[in-house]
XYZ file of C-alpha atoms in Angstrom:
533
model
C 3.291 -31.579 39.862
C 1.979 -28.592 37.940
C 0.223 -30.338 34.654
C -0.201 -27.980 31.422
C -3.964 -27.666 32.303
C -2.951 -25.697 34.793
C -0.910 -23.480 32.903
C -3.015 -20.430 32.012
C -0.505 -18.303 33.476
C 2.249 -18.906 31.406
C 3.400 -17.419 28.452
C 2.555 -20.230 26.173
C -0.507 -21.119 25.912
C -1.765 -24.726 26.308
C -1.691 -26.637 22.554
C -1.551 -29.451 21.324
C 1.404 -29.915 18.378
C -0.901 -29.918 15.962
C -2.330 -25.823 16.896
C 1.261 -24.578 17.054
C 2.584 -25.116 13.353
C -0.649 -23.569 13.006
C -1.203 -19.301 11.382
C -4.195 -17.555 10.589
C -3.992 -14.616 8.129
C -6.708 -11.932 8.585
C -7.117 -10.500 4.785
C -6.272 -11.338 1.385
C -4.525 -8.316 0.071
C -0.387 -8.243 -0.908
C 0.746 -8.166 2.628
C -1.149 -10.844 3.801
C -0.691 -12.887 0.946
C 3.032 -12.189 1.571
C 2.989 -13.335 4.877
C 1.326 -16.618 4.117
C 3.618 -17.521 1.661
C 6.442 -16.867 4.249
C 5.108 -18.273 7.059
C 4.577 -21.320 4.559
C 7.987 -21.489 3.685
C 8.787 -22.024 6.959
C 6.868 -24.915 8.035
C 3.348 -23.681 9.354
C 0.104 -24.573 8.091
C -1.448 -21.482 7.022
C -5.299 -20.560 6.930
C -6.296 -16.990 4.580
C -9.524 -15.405 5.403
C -11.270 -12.199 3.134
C -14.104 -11.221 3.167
C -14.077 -10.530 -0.854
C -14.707 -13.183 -3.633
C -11.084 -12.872 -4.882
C -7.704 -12.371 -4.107
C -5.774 -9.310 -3.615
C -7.295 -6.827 -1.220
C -7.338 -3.486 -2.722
C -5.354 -4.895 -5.500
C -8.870 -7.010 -7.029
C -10.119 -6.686 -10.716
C -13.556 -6.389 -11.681
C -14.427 -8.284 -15.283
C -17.455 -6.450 -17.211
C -18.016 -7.844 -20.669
C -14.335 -8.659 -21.563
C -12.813 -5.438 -19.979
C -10.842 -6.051 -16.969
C -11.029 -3.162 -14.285
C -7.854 -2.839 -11.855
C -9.298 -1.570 -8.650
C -6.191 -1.111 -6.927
C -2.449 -0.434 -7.494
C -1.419 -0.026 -10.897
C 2.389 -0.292 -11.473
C 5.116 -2.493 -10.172
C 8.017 -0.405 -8.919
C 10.474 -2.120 -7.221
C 10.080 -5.976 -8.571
C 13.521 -7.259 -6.842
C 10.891 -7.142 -3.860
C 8.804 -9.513 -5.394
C 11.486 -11.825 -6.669
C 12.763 -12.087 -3.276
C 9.524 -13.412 -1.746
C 9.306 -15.471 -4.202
C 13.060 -16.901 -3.873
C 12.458 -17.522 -0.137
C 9.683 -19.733 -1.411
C 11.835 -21.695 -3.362
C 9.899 -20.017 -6.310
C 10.630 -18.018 -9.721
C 8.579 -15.253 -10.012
C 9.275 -14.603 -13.683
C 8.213 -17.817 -14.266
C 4.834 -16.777 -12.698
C 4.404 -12.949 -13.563
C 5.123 -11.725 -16.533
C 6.136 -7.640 -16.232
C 6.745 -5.434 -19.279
C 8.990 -2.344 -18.267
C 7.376 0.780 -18.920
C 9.366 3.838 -21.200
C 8.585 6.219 -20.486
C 7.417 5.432 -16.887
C 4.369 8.589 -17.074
C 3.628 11.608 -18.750
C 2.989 14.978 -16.866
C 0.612 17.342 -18.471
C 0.918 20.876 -16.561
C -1.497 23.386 -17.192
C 0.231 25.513 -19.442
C 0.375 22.216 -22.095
C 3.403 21.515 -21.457
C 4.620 17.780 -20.855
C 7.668 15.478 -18.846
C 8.164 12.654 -19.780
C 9.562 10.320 -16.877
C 12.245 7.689 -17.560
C 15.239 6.088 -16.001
C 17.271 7.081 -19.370
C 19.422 10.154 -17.895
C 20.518 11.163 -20.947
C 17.082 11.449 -21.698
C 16.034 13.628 -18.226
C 18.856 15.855 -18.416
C 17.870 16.699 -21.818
C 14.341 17.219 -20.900
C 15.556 19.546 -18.224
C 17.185 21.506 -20.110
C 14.857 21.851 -22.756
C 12.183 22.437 -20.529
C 13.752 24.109 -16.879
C 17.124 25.442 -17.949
C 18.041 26.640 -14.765
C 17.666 23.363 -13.160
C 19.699 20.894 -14.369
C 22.252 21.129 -11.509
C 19.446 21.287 -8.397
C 18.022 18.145 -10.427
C 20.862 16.348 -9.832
C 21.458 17.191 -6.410
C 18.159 15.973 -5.636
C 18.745 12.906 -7.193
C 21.766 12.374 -5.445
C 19.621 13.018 -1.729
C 17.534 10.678 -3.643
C 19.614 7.495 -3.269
C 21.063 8.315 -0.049
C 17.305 7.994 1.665
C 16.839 4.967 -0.461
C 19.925 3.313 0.539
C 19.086 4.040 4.159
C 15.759 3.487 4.282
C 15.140 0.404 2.108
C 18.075 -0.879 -0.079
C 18.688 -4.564 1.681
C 17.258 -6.613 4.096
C 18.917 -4.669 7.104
C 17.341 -1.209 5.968
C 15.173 0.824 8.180
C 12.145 -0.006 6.228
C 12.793 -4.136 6.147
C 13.574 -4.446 10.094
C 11.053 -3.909 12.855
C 10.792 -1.007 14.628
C 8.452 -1.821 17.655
C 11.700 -0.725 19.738
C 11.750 2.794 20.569
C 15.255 2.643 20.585
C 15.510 1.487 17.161
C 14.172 4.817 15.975
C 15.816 6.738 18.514
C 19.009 5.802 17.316
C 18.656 6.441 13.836
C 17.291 10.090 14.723
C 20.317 11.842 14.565
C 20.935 10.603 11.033
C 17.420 12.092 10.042
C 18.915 15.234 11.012
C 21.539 15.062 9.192
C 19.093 14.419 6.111
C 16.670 16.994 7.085
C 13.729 14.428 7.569
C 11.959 17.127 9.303
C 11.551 18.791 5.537
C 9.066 17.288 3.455
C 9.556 15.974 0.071
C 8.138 19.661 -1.347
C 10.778 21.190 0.636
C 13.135 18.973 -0.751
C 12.609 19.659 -4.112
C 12.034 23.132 -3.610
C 15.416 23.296 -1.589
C 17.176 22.426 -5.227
C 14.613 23.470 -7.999
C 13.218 26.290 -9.046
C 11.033 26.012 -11.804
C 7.183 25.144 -9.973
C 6.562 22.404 -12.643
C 9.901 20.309 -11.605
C 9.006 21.173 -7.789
C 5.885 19.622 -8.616
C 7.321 16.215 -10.637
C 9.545 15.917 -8.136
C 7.563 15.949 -5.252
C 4.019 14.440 -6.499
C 4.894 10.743 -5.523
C 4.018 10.623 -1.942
C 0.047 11.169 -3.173
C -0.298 7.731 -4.979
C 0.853 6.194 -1.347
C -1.501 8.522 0.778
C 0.747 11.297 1.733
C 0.515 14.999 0.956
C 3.749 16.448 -0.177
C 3.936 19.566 2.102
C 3.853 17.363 5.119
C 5.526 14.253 4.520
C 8.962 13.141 5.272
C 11.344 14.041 2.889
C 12.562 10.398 3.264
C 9.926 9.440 0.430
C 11.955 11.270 -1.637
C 14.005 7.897 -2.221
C 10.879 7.011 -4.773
C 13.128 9.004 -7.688
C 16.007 6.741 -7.215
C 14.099 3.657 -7.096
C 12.260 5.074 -10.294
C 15.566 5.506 -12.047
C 17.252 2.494 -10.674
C 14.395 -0.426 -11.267
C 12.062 1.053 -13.427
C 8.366 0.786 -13.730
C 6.711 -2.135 -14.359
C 3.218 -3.165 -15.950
C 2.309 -6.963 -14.754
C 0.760 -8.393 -17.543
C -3.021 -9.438 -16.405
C -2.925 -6.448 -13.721
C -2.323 -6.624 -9.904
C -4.563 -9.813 -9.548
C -2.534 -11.832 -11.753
C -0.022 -11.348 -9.114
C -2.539 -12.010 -6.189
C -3.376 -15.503 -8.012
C -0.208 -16.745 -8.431
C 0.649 -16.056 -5.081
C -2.509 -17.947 -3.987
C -1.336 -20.943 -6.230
C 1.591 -20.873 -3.924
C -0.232 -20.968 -0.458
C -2.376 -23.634 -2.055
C 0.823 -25.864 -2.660
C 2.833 -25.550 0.428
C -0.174 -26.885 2.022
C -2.507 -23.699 3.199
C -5.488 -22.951 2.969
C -7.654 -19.855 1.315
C -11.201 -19.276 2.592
C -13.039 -16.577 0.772
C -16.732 -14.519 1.592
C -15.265 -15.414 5.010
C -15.073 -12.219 6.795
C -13.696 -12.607 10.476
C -15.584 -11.273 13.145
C -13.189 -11.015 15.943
C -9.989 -11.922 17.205
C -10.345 -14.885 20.088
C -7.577 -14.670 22.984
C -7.315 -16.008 27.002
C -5.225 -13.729 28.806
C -1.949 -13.018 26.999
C -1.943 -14.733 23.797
C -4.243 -15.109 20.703
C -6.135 -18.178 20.686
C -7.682 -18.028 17.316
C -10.859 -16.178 15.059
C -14.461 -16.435 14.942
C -16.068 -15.824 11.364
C -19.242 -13.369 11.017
C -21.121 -16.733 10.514
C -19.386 -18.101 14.521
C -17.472 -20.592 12.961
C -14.138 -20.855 14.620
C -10.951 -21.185 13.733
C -7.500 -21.913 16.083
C -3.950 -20.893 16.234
C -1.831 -19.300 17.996
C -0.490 -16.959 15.495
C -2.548 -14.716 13.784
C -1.709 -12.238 11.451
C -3.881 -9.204 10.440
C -3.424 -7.164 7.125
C -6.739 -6.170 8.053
C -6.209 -2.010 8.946
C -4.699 -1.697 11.948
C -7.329 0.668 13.308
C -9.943 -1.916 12.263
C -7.812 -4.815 13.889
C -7.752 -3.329 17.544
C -11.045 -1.297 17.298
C -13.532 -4.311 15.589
C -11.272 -7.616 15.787
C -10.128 -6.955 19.179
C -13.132 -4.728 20.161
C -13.257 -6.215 23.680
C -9.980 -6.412 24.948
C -8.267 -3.442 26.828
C -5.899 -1.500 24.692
C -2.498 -0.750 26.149
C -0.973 1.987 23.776
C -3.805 1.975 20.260
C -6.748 3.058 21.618
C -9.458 4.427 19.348
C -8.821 7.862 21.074
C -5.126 7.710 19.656
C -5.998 6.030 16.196
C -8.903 8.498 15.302
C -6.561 11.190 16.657
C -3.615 10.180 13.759
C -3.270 11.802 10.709
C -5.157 9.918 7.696
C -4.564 9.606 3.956
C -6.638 10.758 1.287
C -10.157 9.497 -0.023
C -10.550 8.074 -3.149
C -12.843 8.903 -6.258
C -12.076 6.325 -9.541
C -13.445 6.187 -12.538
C -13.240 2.826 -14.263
C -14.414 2.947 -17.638
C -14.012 0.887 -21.308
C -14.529 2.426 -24.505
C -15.263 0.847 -28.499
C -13.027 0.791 -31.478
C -10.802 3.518 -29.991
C -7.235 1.789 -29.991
C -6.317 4.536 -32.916
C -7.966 7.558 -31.118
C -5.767 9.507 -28.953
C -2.039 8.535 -30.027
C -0.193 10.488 -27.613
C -1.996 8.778 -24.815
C -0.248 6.375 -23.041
C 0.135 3.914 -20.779
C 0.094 6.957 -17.421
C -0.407 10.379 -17.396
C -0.985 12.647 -14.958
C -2.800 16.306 -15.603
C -1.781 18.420 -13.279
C -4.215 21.459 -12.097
C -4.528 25.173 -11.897
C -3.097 24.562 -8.149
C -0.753 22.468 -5.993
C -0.537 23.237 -2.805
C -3.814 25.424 -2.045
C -5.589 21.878 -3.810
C -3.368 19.612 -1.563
C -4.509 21.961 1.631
C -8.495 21.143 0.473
C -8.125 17.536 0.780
C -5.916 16.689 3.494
C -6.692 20.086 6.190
C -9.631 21.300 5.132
C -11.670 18.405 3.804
C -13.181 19.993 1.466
C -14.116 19.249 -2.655
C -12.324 21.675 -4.738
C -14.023 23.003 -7.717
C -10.721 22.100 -9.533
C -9.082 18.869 -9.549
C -5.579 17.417 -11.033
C -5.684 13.552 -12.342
C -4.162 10.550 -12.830
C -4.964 8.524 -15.965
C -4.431 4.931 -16.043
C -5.072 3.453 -20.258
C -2.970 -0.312 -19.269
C -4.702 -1.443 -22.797
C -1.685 0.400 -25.214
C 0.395 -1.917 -22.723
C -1.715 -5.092 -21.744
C -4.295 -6.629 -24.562
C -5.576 -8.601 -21.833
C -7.474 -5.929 -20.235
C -9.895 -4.715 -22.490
C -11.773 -6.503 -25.837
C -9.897 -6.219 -29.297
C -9.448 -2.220 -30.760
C -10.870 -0.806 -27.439
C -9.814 0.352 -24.645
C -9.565 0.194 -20.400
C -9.293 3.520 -18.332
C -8.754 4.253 -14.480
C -9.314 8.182 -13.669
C -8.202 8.747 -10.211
C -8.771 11.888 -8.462
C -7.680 12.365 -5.003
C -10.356 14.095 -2.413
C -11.407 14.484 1.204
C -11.557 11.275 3.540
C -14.572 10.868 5.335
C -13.496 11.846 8.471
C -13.463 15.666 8.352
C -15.871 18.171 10.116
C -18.291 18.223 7.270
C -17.902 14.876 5.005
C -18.646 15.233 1.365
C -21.982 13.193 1.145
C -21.123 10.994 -1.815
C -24.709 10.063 -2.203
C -25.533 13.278 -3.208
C -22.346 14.792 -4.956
C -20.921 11.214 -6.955
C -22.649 12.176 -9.996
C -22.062 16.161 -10.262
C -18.152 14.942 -9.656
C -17.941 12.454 -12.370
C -19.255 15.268 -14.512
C -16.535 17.422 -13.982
C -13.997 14.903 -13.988
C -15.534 14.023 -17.494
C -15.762 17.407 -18.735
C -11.660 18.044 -17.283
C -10.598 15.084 -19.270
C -12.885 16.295 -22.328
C -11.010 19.270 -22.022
C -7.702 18.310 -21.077
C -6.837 14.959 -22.560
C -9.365 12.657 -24.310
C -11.593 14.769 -26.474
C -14.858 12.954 -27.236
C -14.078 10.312 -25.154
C -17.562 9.749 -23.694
C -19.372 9.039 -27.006
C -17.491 5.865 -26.913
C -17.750 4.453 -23.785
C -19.652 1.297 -23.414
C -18.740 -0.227 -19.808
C -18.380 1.719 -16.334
C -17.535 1.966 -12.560
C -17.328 4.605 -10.313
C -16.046 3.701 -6.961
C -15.528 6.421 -3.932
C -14.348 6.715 -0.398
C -17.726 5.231 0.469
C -16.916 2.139 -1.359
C -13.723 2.055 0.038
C -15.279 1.792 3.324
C -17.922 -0.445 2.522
C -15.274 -3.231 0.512
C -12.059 -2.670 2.237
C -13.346 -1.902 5.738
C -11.229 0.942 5.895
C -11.291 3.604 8.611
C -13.069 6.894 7.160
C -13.171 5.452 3.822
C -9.125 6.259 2.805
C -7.165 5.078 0.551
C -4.092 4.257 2.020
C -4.312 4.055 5.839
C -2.389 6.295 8.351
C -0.573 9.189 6.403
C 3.482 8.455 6.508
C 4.470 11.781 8.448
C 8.031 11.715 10.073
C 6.079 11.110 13.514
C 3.663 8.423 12.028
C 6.769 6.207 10.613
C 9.073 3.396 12.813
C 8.066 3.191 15.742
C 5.397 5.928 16.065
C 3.140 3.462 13.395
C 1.610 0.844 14.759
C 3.855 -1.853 14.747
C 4.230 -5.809 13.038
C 4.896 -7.330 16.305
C 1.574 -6.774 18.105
C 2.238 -5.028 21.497
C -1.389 -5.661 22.921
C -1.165 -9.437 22.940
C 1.008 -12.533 22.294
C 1.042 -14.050 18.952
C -0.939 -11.410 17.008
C 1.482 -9.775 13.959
C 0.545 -7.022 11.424
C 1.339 -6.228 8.270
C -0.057 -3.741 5.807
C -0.103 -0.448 4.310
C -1.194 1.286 8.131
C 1.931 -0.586 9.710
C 5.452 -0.262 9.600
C 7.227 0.482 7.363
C 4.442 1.803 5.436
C 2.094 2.429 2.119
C 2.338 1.710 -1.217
C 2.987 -2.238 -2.410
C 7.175 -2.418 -1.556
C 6.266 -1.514 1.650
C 3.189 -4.008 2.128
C 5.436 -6.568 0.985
C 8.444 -5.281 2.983
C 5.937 -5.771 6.106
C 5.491 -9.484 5.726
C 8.958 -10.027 5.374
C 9.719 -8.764 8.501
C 7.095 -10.359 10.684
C 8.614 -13.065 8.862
C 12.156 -12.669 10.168
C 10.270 -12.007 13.744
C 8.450 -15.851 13.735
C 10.690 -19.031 14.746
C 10.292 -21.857 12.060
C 7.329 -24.239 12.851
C 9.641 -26.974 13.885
C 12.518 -24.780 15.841
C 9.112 -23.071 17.449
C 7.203 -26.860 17.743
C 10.708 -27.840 19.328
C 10.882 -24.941 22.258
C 7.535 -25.181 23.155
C 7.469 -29.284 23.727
C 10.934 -28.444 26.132
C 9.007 -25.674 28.011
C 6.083 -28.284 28.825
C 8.959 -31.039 29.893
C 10.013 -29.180 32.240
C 6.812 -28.658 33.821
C 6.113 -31.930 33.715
C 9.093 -32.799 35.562
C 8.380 -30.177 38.305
């Protein structure tokens, strides 16, 4: 009789019932704090590890003398995402979050001083267009009708390309032909530039795919859906930043019975010969289960976590050899009795540059720092009176440059301080004249940092660029393909960057993982009929 000692073979993997309503979750930000709570909701014991002090990955605060710093994202743009999760948990997220819908959404300052103003009012957009691009109004409209077809595609319910798994070749294969038929091959520039004329409206229209990693002249024109879902949901502020999110969904693990372990940063992945067997800390303690999941980079995941173990399809040849996303350089700063300085300020605006595309071209092919620079500007305190002390103010200056992984890195060390002058002097300039007499609290983070915090690859800011052939099936996937039980989620998996897409990837590893007890249940029959061999 073969006994389940003996069964090191098999595709399960010998447990007692205890291990198998067991998960581990490899990283605190939104996608792994997403998972958790699903994986909770369906029975399993879940275990968080991060190797930060708080919750919420790249989406962390930073508190210096009652102003509060948002490290990571900034707005909430599709929040039916978040309501779901939260439904599926048996949860109300407005109960939990409170979000204040931004009007308008941004501002766009181009360099000849004149200004957009984004909203999901169309009266208001058409009028803007024609005030501003006359001869536009009709391409506008086109575009915004190509807008909603990729969205409704690509991410409108829960059978959408980007809320399904795609580790199936022939699950992108099979939606090729449609791509044609939508010109996927274009990028979003060529999009917009297919129905607009006017260089500043190319630009508005087209801009998004940056704040999620991409650069516009290369990446799929299917992120051209991010106008519709501006104009159909809105943009949010959540009221205590990102991290008021991240604790409330930590409240939830907490109750369904998981656990959150923090300055715990995992060491590696432990496995036999097909499946997962559990993690070992950076200080050897060990952990078990038989699922893990990682929202750890996915190029971190199989080159550190899984270091040792013979990669099938992502070596580190293929990773390094991918196309990456943009570094970082922020500017965190809070200023003193300023609330009435700068009126027409608001919550976002962006300053656009002298250039567009030759700028683009510095920091994603040549990896180089450009003299000039375009910006966003984050002021949540006209919005949120959390965030910064009574009359004054919080900033985040964001300025996209090089990753760290080009022929000739910048050498932050040495350049961090010139660059903060110039983005100083460009905002001094452009936006918030004598701004820096009244600053009284700072932080400067850049790519290095994002190395050093997030452990990601060549310090960038969003993982693995979203090209047409770095999406579906050509990104690494959710369902591990290099061994049993491990699951990813993330912005460097499928189906992408930016939070609705983090989030999107827990739900589907969700939809890919039996419940604990229907799981519990086929594993005890596979071992009964061993036993009765």
């Amino acid at each position: 009789m073969l006994k389940r000692s003996d069964n090191s073979d098999f595709d399960f993997p010998k447990s007692s019932e205890t291990l198998l309503k067991k998960a581990i979750v490899i990283g605190a930000g939104f996608g792994g704090l997403a998972a958790a709570m699903r994986l909770g909701s369906k029975g399993y014991k879940v275990s968080v590890f991060d190797k930060l002090n708080s919750l919420g990955g790249r989406g962390t605060s930073l508190n210096q003398n009652g102003y509060r710093f948002d490290l990571g994202p900034t707005i909430v743009t599709l929040p039916n995402m978040f309501r779901s999760l939260w439904n599926d948990c048996g949860r109300d997220f407005d109960k939990d979050v409170k979000l204040k819908p931004l009007d308008p959404f941004y501002k766009i300052k181009f360099p000849d001083n004149s200004e957009f103003f984004a909203s999901n009012d169309s009266d208001k957009m058409k009028k803007q267009i024609k005030s501003l691009f006359p001869n536009d109004l009709g391409g506008y409209e086109k575009f915004m009708r190509e807008s909603k077809i990729r969205y409704d595609i690509a991410f409108s319910d829960e059978k959408s390309i980007g809320r399904v798994s795609m580790h199936k070749l022939w699950d992108t294969l099979k939606v090729l032909p449609l791509f044609g038929l939508l010109r996927a091959d274009r990028s979003v520039y060529q999009m917009a530039a297919a129905r607009v004329k006017d260089s500043r409206l190319r630009f508005a229209l087209s801009f998004h795919p940056l704040f999620v990693g991409g650069d516009p002249f290369n990446v799929t024109s299917m992120w051209g859906l991010v106008s519709h879902i501006e104009k159909v949901y809105g943009v949010h502020c959540a009221i205590g930043g990102f991290s008021a999110i991240a604790k409330a969904m930590g409240r939830i693990i907490l109750e369904q019975g998981g656990s959150i372990h923090l300055n715990s940063e995992v060491k590696e992945i432990t496995y036999n010969r097909k499946n997962v067997t559990g993690i070992k800390l950076k200080d050897n303690r060990s952990f078990e289960a038989n699922i893990i999941i990682s929202n750890s980079d996915p190029s971190y995941t199989y080159n550190e976590l899984l270091k040792k173990k013979e990669k099938k399809r992502w070596t580190p040849k293929k990773l390094k050899n991918k196309k990456w996303s943009m570094g970082l350089f922020v500017w965190h700063f809070g200023t003193k009795n300023t609330k009435n300085m700068w009126p027409d300020v608001g919550h976002h605006t962006i300053l656009h540059g002298p250039r567009y595309s030759g700028h683009v071209k510095d920091i994603f092919i040549n990896g180089v720092l450009s003299e000039d620079m375009s910006l966003y500007i984050h002021r949540p305190s006209v919005t949120d009176q959390t965030c910064a002390p009574e009359n004054c103010d919080t900033f985040y200056v964001l300025s996209c440059v090089p990753h760290l992984g080009h022929s000739n890195p910048v050498i932050w060390e040495k350049e961090k301080e010139k660059y903060l002058k110039k983005v100083a002097q460009f905002l001094d300039n452009r936006l918030l004249p004598g701004f820096q007499k009244t600053i009284v609290e700072s932080h400067v983070m850049t790519p290095n940092d994002f190395g050093k915090n997030y452990l990601s690859p060549m310090g960038t800011g969003f993982s693995i660029e979203p090209r047409m052939f770095q999406s579906a099936w050509f990104r690494p996937h959710n369902i591990s393909e290099e061994i049993e039980g491990l699951y990813l989620v993330g912005a460097g998996t499928h189906p992408g960057p930016g939070v609705p897409g983090v989030i999107a990837s827990a739900e589907i590893i969700a939809k890919e993982i039996k419940d604990a007890k229907q799981y519990q249940k086929e594993k005890n029959n596979f071992y009964e009929k061993i036993d009765a061999r």
